[in-house]
Amino acid sequence: MYNSALAFNPSDGTSKRFSVPVVQELASQNLHSLPQRYIRSEKERPNAFPLHQLDIPIIDMGMFLRDSDLCRQKELEKLGIACQQWGFFQALNHGIPLSLMERMRGIVRDFIQLPLEEKLKYEVHELEGYGQTFVTSDDQILDWGDTMYLTTLPPENRKMDLWPTKPVDFRETVDQYTVEIQKLGNKVLCLLSENVGLKPDCFINMCGKMAQMMRLNYYPPCPRPDLALGISPHSDGNGLTVLLQDDETMGLQICKNGQWVPVQPIPGALVINIGDMLEVISNGIYKSIEHRAVTNIDRDRVSIAMFYGPGRETEVGPAPELIDELHPCKYRRFIRADYIRHFFSGKLDGKKKIEFAKIES
Ligand code: OGA
Ligand code: NI
């Protein structure tokens, strides 16, 4: 019933393990009340504030297949505004085959349905695997969800002993999806670079050797969705994130001007958002926005987050071309691996992590 969580102490590089329940196992007990460790403080609860009735921007990626005509230009402007003002958008016609998206959902569902002892073969180890990665104390409020976290790129950094062999098509499907996400990620990075007047490959070059990570999220039905969260408010620590969510079940919410906006699933679309590294590289032009997931009482939800951005060795900092007298440098330079260590060293906590890189003004 218990599996592990791993906390990382950046000051001495050690990790400490904490035992936390597998939420799926808790949920299967037909609980009538929510266990204490999942009950959020009043102000953190999902309906502490009314929800914003807005929709995040929708970008038709098909427009970028055309050569510099007016439609392409207009869509590029829309994309730029989405990433500056929302930090999030839904991508249509993104080029990733629907069949592959379905297969990804399929392998996640198949993995979840395996017996617990099979899943625990891949228990969290050095920040990767099945379990939790942001538990840093024995009394911390926990998220109502189980995760599987794996490095997918560069290939030599894959921890293959943590890649499930069941379902049998797990590895092959993730492999194919990794390639597609890299193509789409590169495309978006080029467009975002172009949109601020830089050479299209500028952001990609600044990332150095690219890295990609995958987080599978499983949110079981929750006895009290009004008291719990599926994933705590956080910004993503990478360059950009491509999220494949359930076609029907709501869960993701983003924080827009202090209010929570639910992200309505659009069948076939992918949700793309800016992570902390792209906020730094763009010197704050693009925003990495706080988001969270809520749960549902009568249905579970699966999501697949692919994180794409600078590799561990890359020295990350704002693009010099974006800094001038009117636009002073807002972030310091640092090694990506140090940010990762910092990111995993405490619980998820809104946009706090990026303070690591901010220059005090
Ligand atoms: C994440 C994330 C949201 C969701 O994995 O970083 O924000 O809807 N997931 O599962
Ligand atoms: Ni996220």
Coordinates of C-alpha atoms and ligand atoms in Angstrom, one line a residue:
M1 CA 0.0 0.0 0.0
Y2 CA 3.0 2.3 0.6
N3 CA 5.6 3.3 -1.9
S4 CA 8.4 5.7 -1.8
A5 CA 8.9 9.4 -2.3
L6 CA 12.3 10.9 -2.6
A7 CA 13.4 14.2 -1.3
F8 CA 16.6 15.8 -2.4
N9 CA 18.8 17.9 -0.2
P10 CA 20.7 20.3 -2.4
S11 CA 23.2 21.5 0.3
D12 CA 24.9 18.1 0.6
G13 CA 23.5 16.3 -2.4
T14 CA 21.9 13.5 -0.3
S15 CA 18.4 12.1 -0.8
K16 CA 16.0 11.1 1.8
R17 CA 13.1 8.6 1.3
F18 CA 9.7 9.1 2.7
S19 CA 6.9 6.5 2.6
V20 CA 3.7 7.7 1.1
P21 CA 0.6 5.8 0.1
V22 CA -0.1 4.8 -3.4
V23 CA -3.2 6.9 -4.0
Q24 CA -4.7 4.4 -6.4
E25 CA -4.7 1.9 -3.5
L26 CA -6.3 4.3 -1.1
A27 CA -9.0 5.2 -3.7
S28 CA -9.8 1.5 -4.3
Q29 CA -10.9 1.2 -0.7
N30 CA -14.1 3.2 -1.3
L31 CA -13.3 5.7 1.4
H32 CA -16.1 7.8 2.6
S33 CA -13.9 10.5 3.9
L34 CA -10.6 12.0 2.7
P35 CA -7.5 10.9 4.8
Q36 CA -6.1 13.8 6.8
R37 CA -2.8 14.1 4.8
Y38 CA -4.7 15.1 1.7
I39 CA -6.9 17.8 3.2
R40 CA -5.7 21.3 2.0
S41 CA -5.9 24.5 4.0
E42 CA -8.9 26.6 3.3
K43 CA -7.2 29.0 0.9
E44 CA -5.7 26.1 -1.1
R45 CA -8.9 24.3 -1.7
P46 CA -10.2 24.0 -5.3
N47 CA -13.2 26.2 -4.7
A48 CA -11.7 28.7 -2.4
F49 CA -12.3 31.2 -5.2
P50 CA -14.8 31.2 -8.0
L51 CA -13.3 30.0 -11.3
H52 CA -12.6 32.3 -14.2
Q53 CA -14.9 31.7 -17.1
L54 CA -12.2 32.2 -19.8
D55 CA -10.6 29.9 -22.2
I56 CA -6.8 29.7 -22.8
P57 CA -5.7 30.6 -26.4
I58 CA -6.0 28.1 -29.2
I59 CA -3.2 28.0 -31.8
D60 CA -3.6 26.4 -35.2
M61 CA -0.1 24.9 -35.7
G62 CA -1.1 24.1 -39.3
M63 CA -0.8 27.7 -40.1
F64 CA 3.0 27.5 -39.7
L65 CA 3.3 25.0 -42.5
R66 CA 2.7 27.8 -44.9
D67 CA 5.4 30.0 -46.2
S68 CA 5.4 33.5 -44.9
D69 CA 1.9 34.6 -45.8
L70 CA -0.5 36.8 -43.8
C71 CA -2.2 33.9 -42.0
R72 CA 1.1 32.6 -40.8
Q73 CA 2.1 36.0 -39.5
K74 CA -1.2 36.5 -37.7
E75 CA -1.0 33.1 -36.0
L76 CA 2.6 33.8 -34.9
E77 CA 1.4 37.0 -33.3
K78 CA -1.3 35.0 -31.5
L79 CA 1.2 32.5 -30.4
G80 CA 3.5 35.2 -29.0
I81 CA 0.7 36.9 -27.1
A82 CA -0.5 33.5 -25.7
C83 CA 3.0 32.8 -24.4
Q84 CA 3.5 36.3 -23.0
Q85 CA 0.1 36.8 -21.4
W86 CA -1.0 33.3 -20.6
G87 CA 2.1 31.1 -20.7
F88 CA -0.3 28.4 -22.0
F89 CA -2.1 27.5 -25.2
Q90 CA -3.9 24.6 -26.8
A91 CA -2.2 23.4 -30.0
L92 CA -4.4 22.1 -32.9
N93 CA -3.0 20.5 -36.0
H94 CA 0.3 19.9 -34.2
G95 CA 1.3 17.0 -36.4
I96 CA 1.4 14.3 -33.8
P97 CA -0.8 11.4 -35.0
L98 CA -3.9 10.9 -33.0
S99 CA -3.3 7.2 -33.1
L100 CA 0.0 7.7 -31.3
M101 CA -1.7 9.9 -28.7
E102 CA -4.3 7.1 -28.1
R103 CA -1.5 4.6 -27.8
M104 CA 0.2 6.7 -25.2
R105 CA -3.0 6.9 -23.1
G106 CA -3.3 3.2 -23.6
I107 CA 0.1 2.3 -22.2
V108 CA -0.5 4.5 -19.2
R109 CA -3.8 3.0 -18.5
D110 CA -2.4 -0.5 -19.0
F111 CA 0.5 0.3 -16.6
I112 CA -1.8 1.6 -14.0
Q113 CA -3.9 -1.5 -14.1
L114 CA -0.9 -3.8 -13.3
P115 CA -0.8 -5.4 -9.9
L116 CA 0.9 -3.1 -7.3
E117 CA 3.9 -5.4 -6.9
E118 CA 4.7 -5.2 -10.6
K119 CA 4.5 -1.3 -10.5
L120 CA 6.7 -1.2 -7.4
K121 CA 9.5 -2.8 -9.4
Y122 CA 9.9 0.7 -10.8
E123 CA 9.7 2.5 -7.5
V124 CA 11.3 6.0 -7.4
H125 CA 15.1 6.0 -7.4
E126 CA 17.2 9.1 -7.8
L127 CA 14.2 11.2 -8.7
E128 CA 12.9 8.9 -11.4
G129 CA 10.4 6.0 -11.4
Y130 CA 7.0 5.3 -9.9
G131 CA 5.9 7.1 -6.8
Q132 CA 6.3 10.7 -5.7
T133 CA 9.2 13.2 -6.2
F134 CA 8.2 16.3 -4.2
V135 CA 7.7 14.9 -0.7
T136 CA 10.1 16.5 1.6
S137 CA 8.7 16.0 5.1
D138 CA 6.6 13.5 7.0
D139 CA 3.8 15.9 7.7
Q140 CA 3.5 17.6 4.2
I141 CA 0.0 17.7 2.6
L142 CA 0.1 15.2 -0.2
D143 CA -1.2 15.3 -3.8
W144 CA -4.1 13.0 -4.7
G145 CA -2.2 11.3 -7.6
D146 CA 0.5 8.8 -8.5
T147 CA 3.2 9.6 -10.9
M148 CA 5.8 7.9 -13.1
Y149 CA 8.8 10.1 -14.0
L150 CA 11.4 9.1 -16.6
T151 CA 14.1 10.7 -18.6
T152 CA 13.5 10.2 -22.3
L153 CA 16.3 12.3 -23.9
P154 CA 19.2 12.3 -24.4
P155 CA 18.9 8.5 -24.9
E156 CA 22.1 7.8 -23.0
N157 CA 20.6 9.3 -19.9
R158 CA 17.6 6.9 -19.8
K159 CA 17.4 4.7 -16.8
M160 CA 16.2 1.6 -18.6
D161 CA 15.8 -0.4 -15.3
L162 CA 13.0 2.0 -14.5
W163 CA 11.3 1.7 -17.9
P164 CA 8.4 -0.8 -17.6
T165 CA 8.6 -3.9 -19.6
K166 CA 4.8 -4.3 -19.1
P167 CA 2.7 -3.4 -21.0
V168 CA 4.9 -4.9 -23.8
D169 CA 4.5 -1.9 -26.0
F170 CA 5.4 0.6 -23.3
R171 CA 9.0 1.3 -24.4
E172 CA 8.4 1.3 -28.1
T173 CA 5.4 3.7 -27.8
V174 CA 7.3 6.1 -25.5
D175 CA 10.2 6.0 -27.9
Q176 CA 8.0 7.1 -30.8
Y177 CA 6.3 9.7 -28.8
T178 CA 9.6 11.1 -27.6
V179 CA 10.7 11.7 -31.2
E180 CA 7.4 13.4 -32.1
I181 CA 7.5 15.7 -29.0
Q182 CA 11.0 16.7 -29.9
K183 CA 10.0 17.7 -33.4
L184 CA 7.0 19.7 -32.0
G185 CA 9.1 21.2 -29.2
N186 CA 11.7 22.4 -31.7
K187 CA 9.1 23.8 -33.9
V188 CA 7.6 25.8 -31.0
L189 CA 11.0 27.0 -29.8
C190 CA 11.8 28.2 -33.4
L191 CA 8.5 30.1 -33.6
L192 CA 9.0 31.7 -30.2
S193 CA 12.5 32.7 -31.0
E194 CA 11.4 34.2 -34.4
N195 CA 8.5 36.0 -32.6
V196 CA 11.0 38.1 -30.5
G197 CA 13.1 39.0 -33.5
L198 CA 15.8 36.4 -33.1
K199 CA 17.0 33.8 -35.5
P200 CA 14.6 30.8 -35.4
D201 CA 17.3 28.4 -34.0
C202 CA 18.5 30.9 -31.3
F203 CA 16.6 29.4 -28.4
I204 CA 17.4 25.9 -29.4
N205 CA 21.1 26.7 -29.6
M206 CA 20.9 28.4 -26.2
C207 CA 19.5 25.1 -24.7
G208 CA 22.7 23.2 -25.7
K209 CA 22.1 19.5 -25.8
M210 CA 18.4 19.1 -25.4
A211 CA 16.8 17.1 -22.6
Q212 CA 13.4 15.6 -22.4
M213 CA 11.5 14.1 -19.4
M214 CA 8.2 12.4 -19.2
R215 CA 5.8 12.5 -16.2
L216 CA 2.8 10.2 -16.3
N217 CA 0.1 11.4 -13.9
Y218 CA -2.7 9.3 -12.6
Y219 CA -5.4 10.9 -10.6
P220 CA -7.9 8.3 -9.1
P221 CA -11.4 9.3 -8.2
C222 CA -11.3 11.3 -5.0
P223 CA -13.9 11.1 -2.2
R224 CA -13.6 14.9 -1.5
P225 CA -12.5 16.8 -4.6
D226 CA -13.5 20.0 -2.8
L227 CA -10.7 19.4 -0.2
A228 CA -7.9 17.9 -2.2
L229 CA -5.6 18.7 -5.2
G230 CA -4.3 16.3 -7.8
I231 CA -1.1 18.2 -8.2
S232 CA 0.0 21.2 -6.1
P233 CA 0.3 24.7 -7.7
H234 CA 3.6 24.9 -9.5
S235 CA 5.3 26.2 -12.5
D236 CA 7.2 23.7 -14.7
G237 CA 11.0 23.9 -14.3
N238 CA 11.9 23.0 -17.9
G239 CA 11.9 24.9 -21.3
L240 CA 8.4 24.0 -22.4
T241 CA 5.9 21.3 -21.6
V242 CA 3.6 19.4 -23.9
L243 CA 0.6 17.9 -22.0
L244 CA -1.6 15.2 -23.3
Q245 CA -4.7 15.1 -21.2
D246 CA -7.9 13.1 -21.1
D247 CA -10.3 14.1 -23.9
E248 CA -13.3 14.4 -21.5
T249 CA -12.2 14.7 -17.9
M250 CA -11.4 18.2 -16.6
G251 CA -8.6 18.7 -14.1
L252 CA -5.9 21.2 -15.2
Q253 CA -6.3 24.8 -14.0
I254 CA -4.0 27.7 -14.6
C255 CA -3.6 30.8 -12.6
K256 CA -4.4 33.9 -14.5
N257 CA -4.2 37.3 -12.7
G258 CA -4.7 35.6 -9.4
Q259 CA -7.8 33.5 -10.5
W260 CA -7.9 29.9 -11.5
V261 CA -8.9 29.2 -15.1
P262 CA -10.0 25.6 -16.0
V263 CA -8.5 24.2 -19.2
Q264 CA -11.3 22.7 -21.2
P265 CA -10.1 19.5 -22.9
I266 CA -10.3 19.7 -26.7
P267 CA -10.2 16.2 -28.3
G268 CA -7.0 15.9 -30.3
A269 CA -5.4 19.0 -29.0
L270 CA -2.2 19.2 -26.9
V271 CA -1.7 21.8 -24.1
I272 CA 1.7 23.5 -24.4
N273 CA 3.1 25.8 -21.7
I274 CA 6.2 27.8 -21.0
G275 CA 8.5 26.5 -18.3
D276 CA 11.0 28.4 -16.0
M277 CA 13.9 27.9 -18.4
L278 CA 12.2 29.6 -21.3
E279 CA 11.1 32.5 -19.0
V280 CA 14.8 32.9 -18.2
I281 CA 16.1 32.6 -21.8
S282 CA 13.5 35.1 -23.0
N283 CA 14.4 37.4 -20.1
G284 CA 10.9 37.3 -18.9
I285 CA 9.1 38.0 -22.2
Y286 CA 7.5 34.5 -22.1
K287 CA 5.9 33.6 -18.8
S288 CA 6.0 30.3 -16.9
I289 CA 2.6 30.2 -15.3
E290 CA 1.5 28.6 -12.1
H291 CA -0.9 25.7 -12.6
R292 CA -2.5 22.8 -10.7
A293 CA -4.8 19.8 -11.2
V294 CA -8.0 19.2 -9.4
T295 CA -9.7 15.8 -9.0
N296 CA -13.1 14.3 -9.6
I297 CA -15.4 12.3 -7.4
D298 CA -16.6 9.7 -9.9
R299 CA -13.9 9.4 -12.5
D300 CA -10.2 9.0 -12.7
R301 CA -7.9 11.0 -15.0
V302 CA -4.7 10.4 -16.8
S303 CA -2.3 13.0 -18.2
I304 CA 1.1 12.8 -19.8
A305 CA 3.5 15.7 -19.4
M306 CA 6.6 15.9 -21.6
F307 CA 9.2 18.4 -20.4
Y308 CA 11.6 19.7 -23.0
G309 CA 14.5 22.0 -22.7
P310 CA 18.2 22.6 -21.9
G311 CA 20.4 19.7 -20.9
R312 CA 22.0 19.3 -17.5
E313 CA 25.4 20.7 -18.6
T314 CA 24.0 23.8 -20.3
E315 CA 24.7 27.2 -18.8
V316 CA 21.3 28.9 -18.9
G317 CA 20.7 32.7 -19.0
P318 CA 18.8 35.4 -20.8
A319 CA 19.5 35.9 -24.5
P320 CA 21.9 38.9 -24.7
E321 CA 20.0 40.3 -27.7
L322 CA 17.0 40.8 -25.5
I323 CA 18.7 42.9 -23.0
D324 CA 19.2 46.7 -23.3
E325 CA 18.6 49.8 -21.3
L326 CA 14.8 49.5 -21.5
H327 CA 15.0 45.8 -20.8
P328 CA 17.5 45.1 -18.0
C329 CA 18.7 41.6 -17.4
K330 CA 16.2 39.9 -14.9
Y331 CA 17.9 36.5 -14.4
R332 CA 21.4 35.4 -13.6
R333 CA 23.2 32.6 -15.4
F334 CA 23.4 29.2 -13.8
I335 CA 24.1 25.6 -14.7
R336 CA 20.9 23.7 -15.6
A337 CA 21.8 20.8 -13.3
D338 CA 21.9 23.2 -10.3
Y339 CA 18.4 24.4 -11.1
I340 CA 17.2 20.8 -11.3
R341 CA 18.7 20.1 -7.9
H342 CA 17.0 23.2 -6.5
F343 CA 13.7 22.3 -8.2
F344 CA 13.5 18.9 -6.5
S345 CA 14.7 20.1 -3.1
G346 CA 11.4 21.1 -1.7
K347 CA 7.7 20.7 -2.2
L348 CA 6.0 22.2 -5.3
D349 CA 5.2 25.7 -4.3
G350 CA 3.7 28.0 -7.0
K351 CA 6.3 30.1 -8.7
K352 CA 8.8 30.1 -5.8
K353 CA 11.4 28.0 -7.6
I354 CA 12.3 30.5 -10.2
E355 CA 13.4 32.9 -7.4
F356 CA 16.7 30.9 -7.7
A357 CA 17.4 32.6 -10.9
K358 CA 16.0 36.1 -10.4
I359 CA 18.2 39.1 -10.0
E360 CA 16.9 41.4 -7.3
S361 CA 15.9 44.8 -8.7
Ligands
OGA1 C1 2.6 18.4 -14.6 C2 1.3 19.0 -14.6 C3 -1.1 18.8 -15.0 C4 -2.1 17.8 -15.2 O1 2.7 17.2 -14.7 O2 3.6 19.2 -14.4 O3 1.2 20.2 -14.4 O4 -3.2 18.2 -15.7 N1 0.2 18.2 -14.8 O5 -1.9 16.6 -15.0
NI2 NI 3.1 21.2 -14.5

